[in-house]
XYZ file of C-alpha atoms in Angstrom:
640
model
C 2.898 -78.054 64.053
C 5.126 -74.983 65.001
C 7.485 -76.199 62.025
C 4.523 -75.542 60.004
C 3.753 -72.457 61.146
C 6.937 -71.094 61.083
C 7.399 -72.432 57.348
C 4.155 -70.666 56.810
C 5.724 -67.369 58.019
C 8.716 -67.334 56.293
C 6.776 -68.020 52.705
C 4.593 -65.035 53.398
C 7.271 -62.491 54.079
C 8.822 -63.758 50.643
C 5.691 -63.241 48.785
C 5.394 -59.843 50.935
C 9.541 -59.303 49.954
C 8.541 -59.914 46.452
C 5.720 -58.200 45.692
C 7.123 -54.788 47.157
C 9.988 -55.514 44.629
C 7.668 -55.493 41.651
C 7.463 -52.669 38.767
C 3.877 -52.101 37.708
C 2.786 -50.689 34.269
C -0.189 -48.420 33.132
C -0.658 -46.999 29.524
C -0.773 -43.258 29.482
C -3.186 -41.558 26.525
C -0.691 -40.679 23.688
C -2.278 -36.634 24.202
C -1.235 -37.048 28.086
C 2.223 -38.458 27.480
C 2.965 -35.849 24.636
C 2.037 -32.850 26.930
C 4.044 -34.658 30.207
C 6.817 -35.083 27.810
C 6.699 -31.374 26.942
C 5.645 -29.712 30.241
C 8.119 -27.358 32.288
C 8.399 -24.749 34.722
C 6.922 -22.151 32.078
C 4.473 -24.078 30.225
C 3.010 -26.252 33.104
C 3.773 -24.148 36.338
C 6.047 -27.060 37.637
C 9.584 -28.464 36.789
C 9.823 -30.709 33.437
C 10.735 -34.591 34.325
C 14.016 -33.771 32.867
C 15.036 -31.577 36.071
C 13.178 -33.799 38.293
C 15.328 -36.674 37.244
C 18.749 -34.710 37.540
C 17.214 -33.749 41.135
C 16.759 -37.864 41.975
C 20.317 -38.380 40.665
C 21.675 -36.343 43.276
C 19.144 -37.403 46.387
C 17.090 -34.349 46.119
C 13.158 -33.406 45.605
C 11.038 -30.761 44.416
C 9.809 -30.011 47.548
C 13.489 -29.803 49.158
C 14.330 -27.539 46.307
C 11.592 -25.000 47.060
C 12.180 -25.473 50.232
C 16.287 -24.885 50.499
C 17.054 -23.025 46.943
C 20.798 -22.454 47.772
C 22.028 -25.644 49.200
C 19.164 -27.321 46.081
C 21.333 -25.174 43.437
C 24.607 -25.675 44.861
C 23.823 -29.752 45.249
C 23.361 -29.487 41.654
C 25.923 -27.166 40.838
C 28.949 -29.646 42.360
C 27.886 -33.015 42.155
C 29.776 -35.529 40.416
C 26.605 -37.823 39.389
C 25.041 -35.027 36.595
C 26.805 -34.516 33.023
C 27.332 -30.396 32.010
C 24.142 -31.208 29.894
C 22.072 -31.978 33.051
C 23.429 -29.439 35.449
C 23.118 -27.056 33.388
C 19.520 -27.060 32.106
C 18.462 -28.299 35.449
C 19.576 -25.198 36.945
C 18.582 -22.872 34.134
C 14.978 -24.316 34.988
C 15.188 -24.136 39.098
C 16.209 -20.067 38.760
C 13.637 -19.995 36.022
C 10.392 -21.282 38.967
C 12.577 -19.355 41.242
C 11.861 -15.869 39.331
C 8.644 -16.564 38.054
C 7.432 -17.140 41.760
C 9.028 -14.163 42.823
C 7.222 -12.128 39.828
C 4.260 -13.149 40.560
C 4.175 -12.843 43.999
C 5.406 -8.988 43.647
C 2.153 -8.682 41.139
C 2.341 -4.976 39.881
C 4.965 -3.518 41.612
C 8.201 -2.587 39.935
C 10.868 -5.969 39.231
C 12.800 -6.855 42.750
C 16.262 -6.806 42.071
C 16.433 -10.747 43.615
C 13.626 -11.363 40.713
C 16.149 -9.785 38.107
C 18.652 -11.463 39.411
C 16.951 -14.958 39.199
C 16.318 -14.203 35.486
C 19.464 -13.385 34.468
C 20.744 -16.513 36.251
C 18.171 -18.647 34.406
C 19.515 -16.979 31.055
C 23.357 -17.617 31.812
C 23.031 -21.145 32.995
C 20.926 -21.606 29.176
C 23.535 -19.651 27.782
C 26.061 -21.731 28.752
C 24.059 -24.959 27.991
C 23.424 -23.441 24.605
C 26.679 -22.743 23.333
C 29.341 -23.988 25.909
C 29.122 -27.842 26.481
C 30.371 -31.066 24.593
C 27.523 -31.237 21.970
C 27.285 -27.999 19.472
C 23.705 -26.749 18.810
C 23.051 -28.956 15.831
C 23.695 -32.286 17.375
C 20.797 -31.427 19.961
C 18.433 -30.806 17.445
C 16.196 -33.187 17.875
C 16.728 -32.864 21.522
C 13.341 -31.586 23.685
C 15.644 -30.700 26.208
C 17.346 -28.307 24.355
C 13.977 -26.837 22.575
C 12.769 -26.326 26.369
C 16.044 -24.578 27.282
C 15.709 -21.875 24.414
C 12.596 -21.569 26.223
C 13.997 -20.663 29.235
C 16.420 -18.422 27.674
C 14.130 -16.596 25.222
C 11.692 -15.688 28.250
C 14.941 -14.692 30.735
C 15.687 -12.254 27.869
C 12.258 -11.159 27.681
C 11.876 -10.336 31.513
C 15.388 -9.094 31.659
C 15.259 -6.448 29.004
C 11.981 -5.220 30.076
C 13.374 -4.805 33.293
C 16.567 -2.796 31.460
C 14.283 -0.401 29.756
C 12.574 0.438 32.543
C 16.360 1.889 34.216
C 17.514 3.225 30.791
C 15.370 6.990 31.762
C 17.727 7.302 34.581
C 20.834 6.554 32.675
C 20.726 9.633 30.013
C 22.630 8.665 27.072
C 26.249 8.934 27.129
C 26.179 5.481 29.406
C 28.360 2.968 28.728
C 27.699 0.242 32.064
C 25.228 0.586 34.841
C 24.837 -2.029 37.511
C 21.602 -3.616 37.878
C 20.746 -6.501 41.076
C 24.440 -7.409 41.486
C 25.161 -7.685 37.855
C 27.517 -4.921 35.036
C 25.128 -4.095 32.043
C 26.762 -3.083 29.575
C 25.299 -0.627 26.525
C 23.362 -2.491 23.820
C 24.919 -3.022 20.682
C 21.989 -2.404 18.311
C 20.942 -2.201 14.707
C 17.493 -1.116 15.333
C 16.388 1.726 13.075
C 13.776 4.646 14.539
C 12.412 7.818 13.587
C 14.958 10.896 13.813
C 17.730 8.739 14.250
C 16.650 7.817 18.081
C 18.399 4.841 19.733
C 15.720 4.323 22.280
C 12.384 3.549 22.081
C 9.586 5.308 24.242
C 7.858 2.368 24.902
C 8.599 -1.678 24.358
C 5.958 -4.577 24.537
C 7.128 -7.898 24.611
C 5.449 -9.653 21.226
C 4.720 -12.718 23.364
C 2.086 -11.627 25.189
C -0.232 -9.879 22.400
C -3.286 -11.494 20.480
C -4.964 -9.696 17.809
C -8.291 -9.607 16.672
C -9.099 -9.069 12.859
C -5.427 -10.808 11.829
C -6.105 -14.309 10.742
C -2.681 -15.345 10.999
C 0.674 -14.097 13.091
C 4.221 -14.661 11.435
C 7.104 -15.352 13.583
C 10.272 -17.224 13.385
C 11.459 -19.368 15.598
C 14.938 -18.701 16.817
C 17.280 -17.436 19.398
C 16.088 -14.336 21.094
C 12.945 -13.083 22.629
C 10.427 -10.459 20.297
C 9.331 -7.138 20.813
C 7.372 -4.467 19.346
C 9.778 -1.016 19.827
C 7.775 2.039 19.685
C 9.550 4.961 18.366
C 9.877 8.485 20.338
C 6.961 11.322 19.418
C 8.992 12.972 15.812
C 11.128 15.809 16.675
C 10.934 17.381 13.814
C 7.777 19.773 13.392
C 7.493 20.006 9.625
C 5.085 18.565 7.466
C 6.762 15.537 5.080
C 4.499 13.165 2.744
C 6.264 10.362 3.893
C 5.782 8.740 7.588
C 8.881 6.175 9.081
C 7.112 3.595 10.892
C 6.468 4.458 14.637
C 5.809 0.430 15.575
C 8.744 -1.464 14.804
C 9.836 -5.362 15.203
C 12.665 -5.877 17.500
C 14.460 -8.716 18.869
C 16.874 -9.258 21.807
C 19.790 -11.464 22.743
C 21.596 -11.344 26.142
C 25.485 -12.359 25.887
C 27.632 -13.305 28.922
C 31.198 -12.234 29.514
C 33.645 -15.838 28.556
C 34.565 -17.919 26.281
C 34.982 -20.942 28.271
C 32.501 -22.727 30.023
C 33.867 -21.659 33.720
C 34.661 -18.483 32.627
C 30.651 -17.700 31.739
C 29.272 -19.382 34.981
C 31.787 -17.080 36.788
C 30.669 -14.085 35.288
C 28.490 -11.263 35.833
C 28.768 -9.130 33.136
C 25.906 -9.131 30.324
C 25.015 -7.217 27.258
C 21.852 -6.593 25.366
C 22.021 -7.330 21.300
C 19.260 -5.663 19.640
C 18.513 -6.938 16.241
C 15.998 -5.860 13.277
C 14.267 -9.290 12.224
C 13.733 -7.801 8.571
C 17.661 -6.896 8.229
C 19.125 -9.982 10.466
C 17.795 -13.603 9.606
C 21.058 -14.854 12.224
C 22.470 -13.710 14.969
C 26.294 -14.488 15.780
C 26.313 -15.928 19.667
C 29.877 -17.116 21.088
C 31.297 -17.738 17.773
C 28.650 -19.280 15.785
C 25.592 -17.922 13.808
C 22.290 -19.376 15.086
C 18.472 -18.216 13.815
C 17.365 -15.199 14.576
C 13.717 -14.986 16.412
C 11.274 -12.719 15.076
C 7.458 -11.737 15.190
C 6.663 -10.148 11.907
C 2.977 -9.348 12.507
C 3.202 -8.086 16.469
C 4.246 -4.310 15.618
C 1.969 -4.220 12.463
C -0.802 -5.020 14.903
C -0.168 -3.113 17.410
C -0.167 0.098 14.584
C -3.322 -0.792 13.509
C -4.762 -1.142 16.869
C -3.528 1.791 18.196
C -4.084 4.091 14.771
C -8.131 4.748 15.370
C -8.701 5.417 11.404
C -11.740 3.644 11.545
C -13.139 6.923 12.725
C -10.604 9.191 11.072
C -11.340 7.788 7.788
C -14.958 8.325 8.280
C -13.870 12.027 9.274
C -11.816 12.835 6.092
C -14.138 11.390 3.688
C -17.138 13.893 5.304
C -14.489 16.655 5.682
C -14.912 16.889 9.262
C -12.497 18.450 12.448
C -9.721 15.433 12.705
C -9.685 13.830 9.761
C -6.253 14.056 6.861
C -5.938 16.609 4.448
C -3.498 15.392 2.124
C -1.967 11.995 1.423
C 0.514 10.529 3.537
C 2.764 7.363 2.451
C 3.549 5.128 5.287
C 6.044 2.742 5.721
C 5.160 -0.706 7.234
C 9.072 -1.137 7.742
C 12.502 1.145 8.206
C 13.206 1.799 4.436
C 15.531 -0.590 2.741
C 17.252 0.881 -0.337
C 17.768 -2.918 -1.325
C 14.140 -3.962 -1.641
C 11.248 -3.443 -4.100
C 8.494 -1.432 -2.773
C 5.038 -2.336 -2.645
C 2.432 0.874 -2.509
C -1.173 -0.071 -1.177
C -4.156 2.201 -1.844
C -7.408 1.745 -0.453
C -10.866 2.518 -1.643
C -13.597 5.044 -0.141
C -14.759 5.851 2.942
C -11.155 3.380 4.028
C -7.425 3.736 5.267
C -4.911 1.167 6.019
C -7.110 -0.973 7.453
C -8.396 -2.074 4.167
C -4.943 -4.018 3.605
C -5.548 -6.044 7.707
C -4.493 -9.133 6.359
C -3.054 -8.403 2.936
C -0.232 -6.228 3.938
C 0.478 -8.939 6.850
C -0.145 -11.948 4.860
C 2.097 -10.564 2.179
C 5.039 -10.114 4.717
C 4.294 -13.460 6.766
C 5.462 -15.046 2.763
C 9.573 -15.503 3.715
C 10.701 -15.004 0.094
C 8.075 -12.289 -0.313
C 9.531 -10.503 2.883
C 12.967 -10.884 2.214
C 12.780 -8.701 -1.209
C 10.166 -6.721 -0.980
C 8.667 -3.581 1.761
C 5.304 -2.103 1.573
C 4.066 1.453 1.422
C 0.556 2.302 2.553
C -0.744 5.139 0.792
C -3.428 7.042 3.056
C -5.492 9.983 1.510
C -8.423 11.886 2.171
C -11.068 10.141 0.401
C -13.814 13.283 0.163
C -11.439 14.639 -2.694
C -12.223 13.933 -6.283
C -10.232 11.662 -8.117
C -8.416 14.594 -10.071
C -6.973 16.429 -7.198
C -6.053 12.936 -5.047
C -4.147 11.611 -8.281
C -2.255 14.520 -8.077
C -1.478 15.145 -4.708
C -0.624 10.916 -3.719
C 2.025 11.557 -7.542
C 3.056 14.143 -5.937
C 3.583 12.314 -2.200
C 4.937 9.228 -3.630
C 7.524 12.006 -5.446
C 8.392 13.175 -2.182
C 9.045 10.114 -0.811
C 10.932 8.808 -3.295
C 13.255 11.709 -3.771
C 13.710 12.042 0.013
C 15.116 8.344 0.761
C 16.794 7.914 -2.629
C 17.748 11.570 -3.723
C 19.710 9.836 -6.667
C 17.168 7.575 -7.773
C 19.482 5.171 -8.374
C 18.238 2.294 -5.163
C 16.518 -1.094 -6.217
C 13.685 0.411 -3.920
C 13.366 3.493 -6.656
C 13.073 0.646 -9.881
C 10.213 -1.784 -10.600
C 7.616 -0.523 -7.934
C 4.299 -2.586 -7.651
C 0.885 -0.888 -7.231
C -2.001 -2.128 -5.898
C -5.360 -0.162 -5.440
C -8.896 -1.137 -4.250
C -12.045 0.265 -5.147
C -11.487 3.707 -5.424
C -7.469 3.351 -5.357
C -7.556 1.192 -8.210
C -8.791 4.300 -10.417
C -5.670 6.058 -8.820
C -3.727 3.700 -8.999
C -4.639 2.792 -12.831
C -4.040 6.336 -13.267
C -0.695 6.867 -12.849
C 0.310 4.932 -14.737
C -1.472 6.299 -17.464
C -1.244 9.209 -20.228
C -3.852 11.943 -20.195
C -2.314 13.920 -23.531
C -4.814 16.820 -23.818
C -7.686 14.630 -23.417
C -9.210 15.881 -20.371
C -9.197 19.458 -21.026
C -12.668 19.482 -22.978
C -14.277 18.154 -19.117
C -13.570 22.504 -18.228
C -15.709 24.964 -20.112
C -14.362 28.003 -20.655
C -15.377 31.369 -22.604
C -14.536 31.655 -25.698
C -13.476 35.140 -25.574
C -11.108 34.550 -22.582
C -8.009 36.686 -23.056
C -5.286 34.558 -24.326
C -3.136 35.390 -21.490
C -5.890 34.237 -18.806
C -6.015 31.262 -20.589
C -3.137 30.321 -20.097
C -2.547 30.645 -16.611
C -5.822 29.299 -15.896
C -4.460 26.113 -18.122
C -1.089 26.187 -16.240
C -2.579 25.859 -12.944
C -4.759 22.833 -13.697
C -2.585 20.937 -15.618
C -1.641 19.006 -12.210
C -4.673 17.819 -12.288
C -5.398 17.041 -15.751
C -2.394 16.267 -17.929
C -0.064 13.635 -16.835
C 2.280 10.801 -17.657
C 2.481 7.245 -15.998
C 4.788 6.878 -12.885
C 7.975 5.911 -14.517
C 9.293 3.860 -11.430
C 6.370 1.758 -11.715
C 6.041 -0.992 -14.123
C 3.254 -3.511 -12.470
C -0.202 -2.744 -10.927
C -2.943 -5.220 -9.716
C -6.580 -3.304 -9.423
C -9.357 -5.010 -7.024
C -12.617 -4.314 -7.890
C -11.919 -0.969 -9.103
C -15.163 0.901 -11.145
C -12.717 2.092 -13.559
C -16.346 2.832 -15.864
C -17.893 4.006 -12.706
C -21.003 2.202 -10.956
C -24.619 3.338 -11.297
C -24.766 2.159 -7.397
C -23.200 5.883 -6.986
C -26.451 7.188 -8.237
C -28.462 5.510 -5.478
C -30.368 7.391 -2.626
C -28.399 5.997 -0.278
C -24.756 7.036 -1.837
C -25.725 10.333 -2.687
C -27.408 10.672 0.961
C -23.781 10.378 2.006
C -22.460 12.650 -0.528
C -24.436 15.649 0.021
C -22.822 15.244 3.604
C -19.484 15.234 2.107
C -17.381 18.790 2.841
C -15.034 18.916 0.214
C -10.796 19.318 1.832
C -10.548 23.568 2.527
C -7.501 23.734 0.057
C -9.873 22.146 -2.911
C -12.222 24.923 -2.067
C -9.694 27.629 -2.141
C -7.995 26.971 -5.352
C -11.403 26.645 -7.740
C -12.371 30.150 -6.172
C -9.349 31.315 -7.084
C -9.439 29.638 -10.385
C -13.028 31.261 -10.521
C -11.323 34.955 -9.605
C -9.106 34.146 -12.289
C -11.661 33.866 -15.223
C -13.803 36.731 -14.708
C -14.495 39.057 -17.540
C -11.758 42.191 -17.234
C -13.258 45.234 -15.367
C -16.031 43.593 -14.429
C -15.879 43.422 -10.775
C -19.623 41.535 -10.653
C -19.242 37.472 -10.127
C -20.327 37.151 -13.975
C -18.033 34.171 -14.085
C -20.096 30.565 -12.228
C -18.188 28.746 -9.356
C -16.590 25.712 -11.212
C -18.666 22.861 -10.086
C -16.138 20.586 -8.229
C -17.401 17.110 -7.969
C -16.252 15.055 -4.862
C -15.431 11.667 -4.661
C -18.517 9.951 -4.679
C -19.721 12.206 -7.425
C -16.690 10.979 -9.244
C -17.521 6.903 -9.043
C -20.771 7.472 -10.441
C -21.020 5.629 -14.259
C -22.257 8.958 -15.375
C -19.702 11.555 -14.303
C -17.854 13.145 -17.113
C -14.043 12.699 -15.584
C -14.668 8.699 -15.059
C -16.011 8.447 -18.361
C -12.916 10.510 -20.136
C -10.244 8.769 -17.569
C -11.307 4.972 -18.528
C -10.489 6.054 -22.296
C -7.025 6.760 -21.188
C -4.107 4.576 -22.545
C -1.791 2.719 -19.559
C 1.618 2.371 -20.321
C 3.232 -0.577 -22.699
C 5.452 -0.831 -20.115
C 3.475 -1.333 -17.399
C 1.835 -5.271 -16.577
C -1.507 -4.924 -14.734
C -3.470 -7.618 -13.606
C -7.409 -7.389 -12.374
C -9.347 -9.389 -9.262
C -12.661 -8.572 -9.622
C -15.519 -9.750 -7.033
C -18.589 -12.004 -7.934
C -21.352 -11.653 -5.606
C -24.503 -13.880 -5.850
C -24.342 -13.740 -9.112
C -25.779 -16.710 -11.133
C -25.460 -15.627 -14.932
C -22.657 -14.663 -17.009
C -19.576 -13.333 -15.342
C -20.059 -9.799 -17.680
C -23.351 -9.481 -16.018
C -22.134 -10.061 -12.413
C -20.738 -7.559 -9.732
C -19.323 -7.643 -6.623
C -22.186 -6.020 -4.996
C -21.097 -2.640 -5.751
C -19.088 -2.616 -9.027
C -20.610 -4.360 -11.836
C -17.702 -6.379 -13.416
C -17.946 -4.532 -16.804
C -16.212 -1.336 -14.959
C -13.503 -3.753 -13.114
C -12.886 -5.322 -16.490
C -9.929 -4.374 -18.219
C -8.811 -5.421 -21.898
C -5.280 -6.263 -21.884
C -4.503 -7.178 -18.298
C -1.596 -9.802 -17.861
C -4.069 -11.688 -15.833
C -8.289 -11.741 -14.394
C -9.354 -13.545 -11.254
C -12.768 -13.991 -10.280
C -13.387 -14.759 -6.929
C -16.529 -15.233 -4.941
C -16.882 -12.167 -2.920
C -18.384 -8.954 -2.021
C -16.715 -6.027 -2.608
C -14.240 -6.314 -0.119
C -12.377 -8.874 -2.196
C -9.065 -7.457 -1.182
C -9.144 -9.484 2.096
C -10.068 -13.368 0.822
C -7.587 -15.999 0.880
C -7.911 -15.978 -2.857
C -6.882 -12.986 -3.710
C -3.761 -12.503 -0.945
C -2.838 -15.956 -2.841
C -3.102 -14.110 -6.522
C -1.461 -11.259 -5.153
C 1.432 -13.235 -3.673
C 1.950 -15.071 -7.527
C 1.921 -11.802 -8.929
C 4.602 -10.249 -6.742
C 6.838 -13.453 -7.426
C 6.270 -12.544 -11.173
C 7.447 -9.165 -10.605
C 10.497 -10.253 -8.252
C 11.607 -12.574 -11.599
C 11.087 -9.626 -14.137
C 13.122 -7.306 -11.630
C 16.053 -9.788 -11.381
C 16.215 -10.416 -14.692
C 16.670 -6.650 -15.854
C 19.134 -6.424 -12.964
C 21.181 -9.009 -14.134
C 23.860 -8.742 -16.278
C 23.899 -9.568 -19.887
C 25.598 -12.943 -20.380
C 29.394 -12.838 -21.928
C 29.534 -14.326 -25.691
C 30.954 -17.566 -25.761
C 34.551 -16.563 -27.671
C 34.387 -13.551 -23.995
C 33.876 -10.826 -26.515
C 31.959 -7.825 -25.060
């Protein structure tokens, strides 16, 4: 009987041995094991499974890590059990939770120099990963461990330079080094272009941590490097130029450590900051080899726009009112590039910029579009007539020409692209047009004028009435543009609005001089009317003598042009429809290279369909460049 028992005993603390030996198995949701797989010390607020693996190799834990960071680090550092791969992401990611806790624990208050520190530790031990172990880059691309390490690196960089910027006031600028938490910093190298030549910018925003409202989409690259949007110093020069560099401009930054061997870079504690312009750099050259180049393309656009406040200053202009522009401006989106084609963007009434949100961005987020082309955003005072804003944006877009190519001779001075809405399609389908002497008859004047006052009188309006077609330009698109005027112009509503309109000071002073001028000779009485000066609204009515004489005007042979025209609720024939404002019979032009109708209101500039049309008809215009900028080809025998 105690046999028994004791037989019974022994069988039970086999089962017992053996079923503490046993492995279960669960199934994790494919969506749960995706984001487990992915999950890390930035993403998830805890260490990836990767590092928690390396940390079971060598008999440690999470909780002893947080617990005893330096002998955790050094454990890892020096044991035998880990390959370089392992050590060395594992520790990128430890120093990584290290400085994030230590950031957010500080809240507000200015970086620690342990917290730098941390980050720049996190960025070296990636560094190294990245560029000094066994495998090269491109043998780890499908690696998740490596995707999470650029990670780590991209967001040291981010931190770090931030935390660099924020010493540079205190450096002045004949530095070469400084010494920040323990470590040598050494001067950026830089390519990043500013206004008046300036080397630092007054303000930088890391690109990572902005969302926009009113962009549909946001462009970026993925690469090496973390984004930023560098905002230029206020313009040191005082005087007044047509032209405006951009103030808001995309930046990206790489940290390099002193080495060139793997024990030389963990030993270091030297560092230097490459700054690199996404639209001039696609790569960046790291330790010997040339990796891609991160980038946000939309981040400093956005931040422009947001900051910019013409929704209210184009509502001032247009009624004439304290704050709002007197005279066109051309603004770049981008530093100018002599080596691509140029892009000019002007909106309708009552707008600005913001008319082009989506289009100007969506046309830059296309790569092949961004690497050959740059835009210009033409902004103008929209309470002007037509007349005196065709003249003054010629004469801006002169300017601005002359002033970053004086020679003329720069790809970014041939084959220019315009593209107007609304109201800046009429502009814009006017230069690059002929007047002759056709618009003269639009200005009664007395017969018995003196000959002499005549002619003075004729030589001082000819800016604004005789002209020839842009000859850099040799392709326009026009969005629902009344080039036959609209009769909506006429309704109570629009001229409600237009008998608010103050038309710009300068307009005012010139026809009362042009009045002075055609008085009767020694007779000091105003016998001679105040020239009736229509403004803009006047101007886009279907009945206003300059509209009607302008759509009779010829556009150049040499010029393509293209039309998107608006159909809204319309259910008859397209030549009955408009887009709720412009009847399609004014948008309509004979000739045009290409029509698209698309179902909008008049805002058509900003629908999918038309950023698509507009993106087919700059790749036209990139093929017709490169093929006049090619050589002629060699006759077959190599006689020229």
């Amino acid at each position: 009987m105690r046999g028994k028992a004791i037989h019974g005993l022994v069988v039970a603390a086999l089962l017992c041995l053996n079923a503490c030996a046993m492995v279960g198995v669960s199934r994790v949701k494919h969506h749960d094991y995706a984001n487990e797989r992915r999950a890390d010390v930035i993403g998830a607020a805890r260490l990836s499974d990767s590092t928690v693996q390396a940390l079971n190799v060598v008999a440690l834990t999470v909780d002893r890590c947080r617990r005893e960071f330096a002998a955790c680090t050094n454990t890892v550092a020096h044991s035998a059990g880990l390959t370089d791969e392992q050590r060395l992401s594992t520790l990128s990611e430890l120093w990584m939770g290290k400085a994030i806790g230590a950031d957010q624990a500080n809240g507000r208050l200015p970086m620690a120099p342990a917290t730098l520190d941390a980050y720049l530790q996190s960025a070296r031990y990636a560094y190294a990963y990245l560029f000094h172990t066994e495998r090269p880059l491109a043998e780890r691309a499908f690696d998740l461990r490596q995707m999470q390490v650029i990670g780590f690196y991209n967001y040291a960089v981010q931190r770090a330079v931030s935390r660099f910027f924020e010493a540079l006031p205190a450096l002045g600028s004949q530095w070469t080094q400084t010494h920040l938490a323990g470590w040598t910093v050494l001067r950026p190298q830089t390519d990043l272009r500013l206004v008046d030549g300036a080397t630092v910018p007054a303000e930088l925003i890391p690109a990572a941590g902005l969302r926009f409202q009113g962009l549909r989409n946001v462009y970026q690259r993925d690469g090496f490097g973390s984004d930023f949007v560098a905002i230029a110093p206020p313009h040191a020069s005082a005087r007044e130029v047509a032209w405006r560099d951009p103030d808001y401009v995309s930046m990206t930054g790489a940290l390099v450590f002193d080495g060139n061997t793997l024990a030389a870079v963990l030993a270091t504690r030297r560092v230097q900051l490459l700054v690199r312009d996404p639209y001039r750099d696609d790569t960046i050259t790291i330790a010997g080899r040339s990796v891609p180049l991160g980038a946000n393309f939309t981040a400093a656009y956005g931040v422009w726009l947001a900051r910019s406040g013409f929704a209210g200053q184009s509502i001032r202009s247009l009624l004439g009112r304290e704050g709002g522009i007197q005279t066109p401006r051309v603004l770049l989106m981008q530093p100018y590039d002599p080596n691509r084609l140029v892009v000019v963007m002007l909106h309708g009434l009552a707008s600005s910029p913001e008319a082009w949100i989506n289009v100007a961005n969506d046309v830059m987020g296309d790569e092949e579009l961004r690497r050959h082309y740059q835009v210009w955003e033409v902004y103008y005072p929209t309470n002007a007539p037509v007349a005196v804003n065709l003249a003054n944006i010629r004469s801006a877009l002169d300017a601005t020409l002359r002033h970053y190519d004086p020679s003329g001779q720069a790809r970014a001075s041939q084959n220019l692209t315009l593209i107007g809405h609304s109201m800046g399609g009429v502009i814009a389908r006017l230069l690059v047009s002929s007047s002759g002497d056709r618009l003269w008859d639009l200005i009664p004047l007395r017969a018995n004028l003196p000959a002499a006052k005549r002619a003075r009188f004729r030589a001082r309006l000819s800016r604004y009435l005789q002209f020839t077609p842009l000859p850099q330009v040799d392709r326009a698109v026009f969005l629902a543009s009344p080039h036959r005027g609209t009769p909506y112009a006429q309704h109570r509503l629009a001229r409600w609005i237009g008998n608010l309109i103050r038309l710009p000071v300068g307009v005012l002073k010139e026809m009362a001089s042009l009045t002075e001028l055609i008085k009767s000779d020694g007779d000091e009485s105003n016998n001679a009317p105040l020239l009736r000066i229509p403004n803009s609204i006047d101007n886009l009515s279907d009945t206003d003598p300059f509209i009607m004489a302008a759509a009779e005007l010829p556009i150049s042979p040499r010029v393509h042009y293209h039309t998107i025209v608006g159909i809204y609720k319309s259910k008859g024939p397209l030549e009955d429809s408009s887009d709720g404002v412009v009847p399609y019979k004014s948008a309509h032009l004979d000739g045009a290279d290409s029509e698209l109708a698309i179902p909008s209101w008049h805002s058509v500039q900003e629908t999918p369909a038309a950023i698509l049309e507009l993106r087919r008809i700059l790749r036209l215009q990139l093929q017709a460049a490169n093929r006049k900028q090619s050589p002629p080809a060699r006759a077959a025998n190599g006689a020229d």
